[in-house]
Amino acid sequence: MPKVKTNSGAKKRFSFTGTGKVKRHHAYHSHILTKKTKKQKRNLCGSTIVDQTNMKQVRDLLCLR
């Protein structure tokens, strides 16, 4: 059986915490920032944890099942 390839886009977008959770960056913080409030832009900075409902899809893309 051939090896399963990791999705190239996913490996650039996701990383792991020390406990094995998957980190992601917020969307909507790259352009059209003039109409967004300071609070909204501030909260879109940084990273967060992938939700449990999407975890199976992300793990499939990263070949971790």
N, CA, C and O atoms as CSV, one atom per row, in Angstrom:
chain,resi,resn,atom,element,x,y,z
A,1,MET,N,N,0.846,-1.177,0.000
A,1,MET,CA,C,0.000,0.000,0.000
A,1,MET,C,C,0.895,1.245,0.000
A,1,MET,O,O,1.883,1.278,0.733
A,2,PRO,N,N,0.575,2.267,-0.802
A,2,PRO,CA,C,1.441,3.447,-0.855
A,2,PRO,C,C,1.319,4.307,0.403
A,2,PRO,O,O,0.352,4.217,1.159
A,3,LYS,N,N,2.327,5.133,0.592
A,3,LYS,CA,C,2.295,6.066,1.723
A,3,LYS,C,C,1.228,7.121,1.494
A,3,LYS,O,O,0.907,7.454,0.353
A,4,VAL,N,N,0.681,7.642,2.578
A,4,VAL,CA,C,-0.332,8.694,2.502
A,4,VAL,C,C,0.379,10.033,2.634
A,4,VAL,O,O,1.163,10.236,3.560
A,5,LYS,N,N,0.105,10.941,1.710
A,5,LYS,CA,C,0.772,12.239,1.733
A,5,LYS,C,C,0.026,13.229,2.614
A,5,LYS,O,O,-1.204,13.266,2.622
A,6,THR,N,N,0.780,14.027,3.350
A,6,THR,CA,C,0.226,15.123,4.142
A,6,THR,C,C,-0.184,16.250,3.202
A,6,THR,O,O,0.515,16.536,2.229
A,7,ASN,N,N,-1.315,16.891,3.489
A,7,ASN,CA,C,-1.759,18.027,2.693
A,7,ASN,C,C,-0.806,19.195,2.909
A,7,ASN,O,O,-0.599,19.630,4.042
A,8,SER,N,N,-0.220,19.707,1.815
A,8,SER,CA,C,0.819,20.742,1.912
A,8,SER,C,C,0.291,22.042,2.502
A,8,SER,O,O,0.992,22.698,3.273
A,9,GLY,N,N,-0.947,22.429,2.148
A,9,GLY,CA,C,-1.513,23.656,2.685
A,9,GLY,C,C,-1.784,23.544,4.174
A,9,GLY,O,O,-1.608,24.508,4.919
A,10,ALA,N,N,-2.215,22.363,4.608
A,10,ALA,CA,C,-2.548,22.173,6.019
A,10,ALA,C,C,-1.309,22.197,6.900
A,10,ALA,O,O,-1.350,22.721,8.012
A,11,LYS,N,N,-0.214,21.636,6.415
A,11,LYS,CA,C,0.979,21.599,7.267
A,11,LYS,C,C,1.578,22.986,7.461
A,11,LYS,O,O,2.326,23.210,8.413
A,12,LYS,N,N,1.247,23.939,6.549
A,12,LYS,CA,C,1.701,25.320,6.726
A,12,LYS,C,C,0.776,26.106,7.647
A,12,LYS,O,O,1.202,27.095,8.244
A,13,ARG,N,N,-0.477,25.688,7.775
A,13,ARG,CA,C,-1.471,26.468,8.501
A,13,ARG,C,C,-1.697,26.021,9.937
A,13,ARG,O,O,-2.186,26.803,10.752
A,14,PHE,N,N,-1.355,24.796,10.259
A,14,PHE,CA,C,-1.626,24.269,11.593
A,14,PHE,C,C,-0.331,23.888,12.284
A,14,PHE,O,O,0.635,23.469,11.645
A,15,SER,N,N,-0.328,24.043,13.618
A,15,SER,CA,C,0.795,23.585,14.420
A,15,SER,C,C,0.231,22.989,15.702
A,15,SER,O,O,-0.975,23.051,15.944
A,16,PHE,N,N,1.102,22.414,16.521
A,16,PHE,CA,C,0.645,21.689,17.696
A,16,PHE,C,C,1.109,22.350,18.981
A,16,PHE,O,O,2.164,22.981,19.031
A,17,THR,N,N,0.296,22.191,20.023
A,17,THR,CA,C,0.685,22.621,21.353
A,17,THR,C,C,1.467,21.487,22.006
A,17,THR,O,O,1.606,20.409,21.429
A,18,GLY,N,N,1.966,21.729,23.183
A,18,GLY,CA,C,2.702,20.697,23.889
A,18,GLY,C,C,1.852,19.514,24.299
A,18,GLY,O,O,2.358,18.401,24.444
A,19,THR,N,N,0.553,19.751,24.488
A,19,THR,CA,C,-0.342,18.669,24.902
A,19,THR,C,C,-0.989,17.955,23.727
A,19,THR,O,O,-1.791,17.043,23.928
A,20,GLY,N,N,-0.651,18.358,22.487
A,20,GLY,CA,C,-1.166,17.662,21.315
A,20,GLY,C,C,-2.371,18.292,20.663
A,20,GLY,O,O,-2.890,17.757,19.683
A,21,LYS,N,N,-2.832,19.422,21.185
A,21,LYS,CA,C,-3.937,20.115,20.528
A,21,LYS,C,C,-3.427,20.831,19.281
A,21,LYS,O,O,-2.230,21.088,19.154
A,22,VAL,N,N,-4.336,21.151,18.365
A,22,VAL,CA,C,-3.945,21.774,17.104
A,22,VAL,C,C,-4.250,23.261,17.165
A,22,VAL,O,O,-5.371,23.660,17.479
A,23,LYS,N,N,-3.235,24.091,16.861
A,23,LYS,CA,C,-3.391,25.539,16.844
A,23,LYS,C,C,-3.672,26.020,15.432
A,23,LYS,O,O,-3.238,25.407,14.456
A,24,ARG,N,N,-4.406,27.128,15.333
A,24,ARG,CA,C,-4.691,27.741,14.045
A,24,ARG,C,C,-4.691,29.256,14.222
A,24,ARG,O,O,-4.782,29.762,15.341
A,25,HIS,N,N,-4.590,29.968,13.108
A,25,HIS,CA,C,-4.675,31.424,13.136
A,25,HIS,C,C,-6.085,31.860,12.779
A,25,HIS,O,O,-6.814,31.140,12.097
A,26,HIS,N,N,-6.463,33.041,13.243
A,26,HIS,CA,C,-7.773,33.592,12.914
A,26,HIS,C,C,-7.793,34.075,11.465
A,26,HIS,O,O,-6.776,34.515,10.930
A,27,ALA,N,N,-8.954,33.986,10.848
A,27,ALA,CA,C,-9.138,34.501,9.494
A,27,ALA,C,C,-9.567,35.977,9.574
A,27,ALA,O,O,-9.740,36.515,10.668
A,28,TYR,N,N,-9.734,36.613,8.440
A,28,TYR,CA,C,-10.251,37.988,8.309
A,28,TYR,C,C,-9.317,39.044,8.888
A,28,TYR,O,O,-9.782,40.098,9.325
A,29,HIS,N,N,-8.009,38.785,8.900
A,29,HIS,CA,C,-7.088,39.793,9.425
A,29,HIS,C,C,-5.993,40.132,8.414
A,29,HIS,O,O,-4.906,40.562,8.801
A,30,SER,N,N,-6.267,39.943,7.129
A,30,SER,CA,C,-5.229,40.189,6.135
A,30,SER,C,C,-5.489,41.426,5.286
A,30,SER,O,O,-4.538,42.096,4.882
A,31,HIS,N,N,-6.735,41.743,5.006
A,31,HIS,CA,C,-7.018,42.933,4.197
A,31,HIS,C,C,-8.407,43.457,4.544
A,31,HIS,O,O,-9.142,42.833,5.310
A,32,ILE,N,N,-8.759,44.604,3.976
A,32,ILE,CA,C,-10.007,45.342,4.282
A,32,ILE,C,C,-10.109,45.584,5.788
A,32,ILE,O,O,-11.112,45.258,6.423
A,33,LEU,N,N,-9.043,46.164,6.339
A,33,LEU,CA,C,-8.992,46.379,7.784
A,33,LEU,C,C,-9.539,47.741,8.190
A,33,LEU,O,O,-9.709,48.008,9.379
A,34,THR,N,N,-9.817,48.610,7.210
A,34,THR,CA,C,-10.254,49.954,7.574
A,34,THR,C,C,-11.660,49.963,8.161
A,34,THR,O,O,-11.973,50.804,9.004
A,35,LYS,N,N,-12.496,49.054,7.731
A,35,LYS,CA,C,-13.876,49.038,8.233
A,35,LYS,C,C,-14.048,48.210,9.496
A,35,LYS,O,O,-15.139,48.164,10.065
A,36,LYS,N,N,-12.978,47.554,9.939
A,36,LYS,CA,C,-13.056,46.750,11.152
A,36,LYS,C,C,-12.611,47.588,12.340
A,36,LYS,O,O,-11.722,48.430,12.220
A,37,THR,N,N,-13.233,47.352,13.485
A,37,THR,CA,C,-12.911,48.123,14.681
A,37,THR,C,C,-11.568,47.667,15.250
A,37,THR,O,O,-11.073,46.587,14.927
A,38,LYS,N,N,-10.988,48.517,16.105
A,38,LYS,CA,C,-9.723,48.172,16.746
A,38,LYS,C,C,-9.867,46.902,17.569
A,38,LYS,O,O,-8.979,46.050,17.574
A,39,LYS,N,N,-10.988,46.781,18.263
A,39,LYS,CA,C,-11.227,45.606,19.097
A,39,LYS,C,C,-11.303,44.339,18.249
A,39,LYS,O,O,-10.751,43.302,18.618
A,40,GLN,N,N,-11.983,44.429,17.124
A,40,GLN,CA,C,-12.120,43.271,16.240
A,40,GLN,C,C,-10.761,42.850,15.688
A,40,GLN,O,O,-10.435,41.663,15.666
A,41,LYS,N,N,-9.967,43.832,15.240
A,41,LYS,CA,C,-8.643,43.524,14.708
A,41,LYS,C,C,-7.728,42.947,15.791
A,41,LYS,O,O,-6.954,42.027,15.527
A,42,ARG,N,N,-7.818,43.480,16.989
A,42,ARG,CA,C,-7.003,42.992,18.093
A,42,ARG,C,C,-7.353,41.543,18.435
A,42,ARG,O,O,-6.467,40.731,18.703
A,43,ASN,N,N,-8.644,41.225,18.424
A,43,ASN,CA,C,-9.069,39.871,18.757
A,43,ASN,C,C,-8.779,38.869,17.645
A,43,ASN,O,O,-8.729,37.665,17.895
A,44,LEU,N,N,-8.588,39.356,16.416
A,44,LEU,CA,C,-8.249,38.464,15.317
A,44,LEU,C,C,-6.761,38.150,15.268
A,44,LEU,O,O,-6.353,37.225,14.566
A,45,CYS,N,N,-5.936,38.905,16.004
A,45,CYS,CA,C,-4.509,38.617,16.069
A,45,CYS,C,C,-4.282,37.341,16.878
A,45,CYS,O,O,-5.148,36.912,17.640
A,46,GLY,N,N,-3.149,36.763,16.706
A,46,GLY,CA,C,-2.790,35.606,17.503
A,46,GLY,C,C,-3.416,34.326,17.008
A,46,GLY,O,O,-3.951,34.268,15.901
A,47,SER,N,N,-3.348,33.308,17.829
A,47,SER,CA,C,-3.827,31.991,17.422
A,47,SER,C,C,-4.820,31.452,18.444
A,47,SER,O,O,-4.962,31.984,19.545
A,48,THR,N,N,-5.502,30.381,18.046
A,48,THR,CA,C,-6.475,29.728,18.910
A,48,THR,C,C,-6.424,28.230,18.634
A,48,THR,O,O,-5.681,27.771,17.767
A,49,ILE,N,N,-7.217,27.481,19.378
A,49,ILE,CA,C,-7.250,26.020,19.241
A,49,ILE,C,C,-8.342,25.636,18.250
A,49,ILE,O,O,-9.408,26.253,18.222
A,50,VAL,N,N,-8.077,24.621,17.441
A,50,VAL,CA,C,-9.082,24.114,16.505
A,50,VAL,C,C,-10.224,23.493,17.291
A,50,VAL,O,O,-9.991,22.776,18.263
A,51,ASP,N,N,-11.464,23.765,16.875
A,51,ASP,CA,C,-12.646,23.255,17.553
A,51,ASP,C,C,-12.758,21.736,17.385
A,51,ASP,O,O,-12.286,21.176,16.395
A,52,GLN,N,N,-13.384,21.085,18.358
A,52,GLN,CA,C,-13.531,19.637,18.314
A,52,GLN,C,C,-14.325,19.164,17.102
A,52,GLN,O,O,-14.079,18.066,16.602
A,53,THR,N,N,-15.276,19.971,16.614
A,53,THR,CA,C,-16.088,19.569,15.467
A,53,THR,C,C,-15.272,19.507,14.189
A,53,THR,O,O,-15.654,18.796,13.259
A,54,ASN,N,N,-14.158,20.229,14.111
A,54,ASN,CA,C,-13.300,20.233,12.926
A,54,ASN,C,C,-12.044,19.389,13.086
A,54,ASN,O,O,-11.257,19.259,12.148
A,55,MET,N,N,-11.852,18.815,14.269
A,55,MET,CA,C,-10.598,18.126,14.558
A,55,MET,C,C,-10.386,16.922,13.645
A,55,MET,O,O,-9.257,16.682,13.216
A,56,LYS,N,N,-11.438,16.152,13.332
A,56,LYS,CA,C,-11.291,14.971,12.481
A,56,LYS,C,C,-10.816,15.364,11.088
A,56,LYS,O,O,-9.956,14.698,10.514
A,57,GLN,N,N,-11.378,16.451,10.540
A,57,GLN,CA,C,-10.984,16.913,9.206
A,57,GLN,C,C,-9.530,17.355,9.190
A,57,GLN,O,O,-8.793,17.035,8.258
A,58,VAL,N,N,-9.113,18.088,10.217
A,58,VAL,CA,C,-7.736,18.585,10.279
A,58,VAL,C,C,-6.761,17.413,10.439
A,58,VAL,O,O,-5.702,17.396,9.812
A,59,ARG,N,N,-7.114,16.451,11.264
A,59,ARG,CA,C,-6.234,15.292,11.471
A,59,ARG,C,C,-6.140,14.451,10.192
A,59,ARG,O,O,-5.095,13.860,9.919
A,60,ASP,N,N,-7.213,14.393,9.415
A,60,ASP,CA,C,-7.161,13.688,8.129
A,60,ASP,C,C,-6.201,14.392,7.165
A,60,ASP,O,O,-5.425,13.738,6.468
A,61,LEU,N,N,-6.257,15.728,7.129
A,61,LEU,CA,C,-5.366,16.478,6.243
A,61,LEU,C,C,-3.901,16.310,6.649
A,61,LEU,O,O,-3.010,16.293,5.800
A,62,LEU,N,N,-3.664,16.185,7.964
A,62,LEU,CA,C,-2.290,16.032,8.462
A,62,LEU,C,C,-1.866,14.572,8.588
A,62,LEU,O,O,-0.765,14.283,9.057
A,63,CYS,N,N,-2.740,13.646,8.171
A,63,CYS,CA,C,-2.454,12.202,8.209
A,63,CYS,C,C,-2.110,11.734,9.620
A,63,CYS,O,O,-1.092,11.074,9.826
A,64,LEU,N,N,-2.949,12.071,10.579
A,64,LEU,CA,C,-2.680,11.709,11.979
A,64,LEU,C,C,-3.727,10.774,12.565
A,64,LEU,O,O,-3.876,10.723,13.786
A,65,ARG,N,N,-4.452,10.037,11.742
A,65,ARG,CA,C,-5.442,9.131,12.299
A,65,ARG,C,C,-4.910,7.736,12.405
A,65,ARG,O,O,-5.620,6.837,12.858
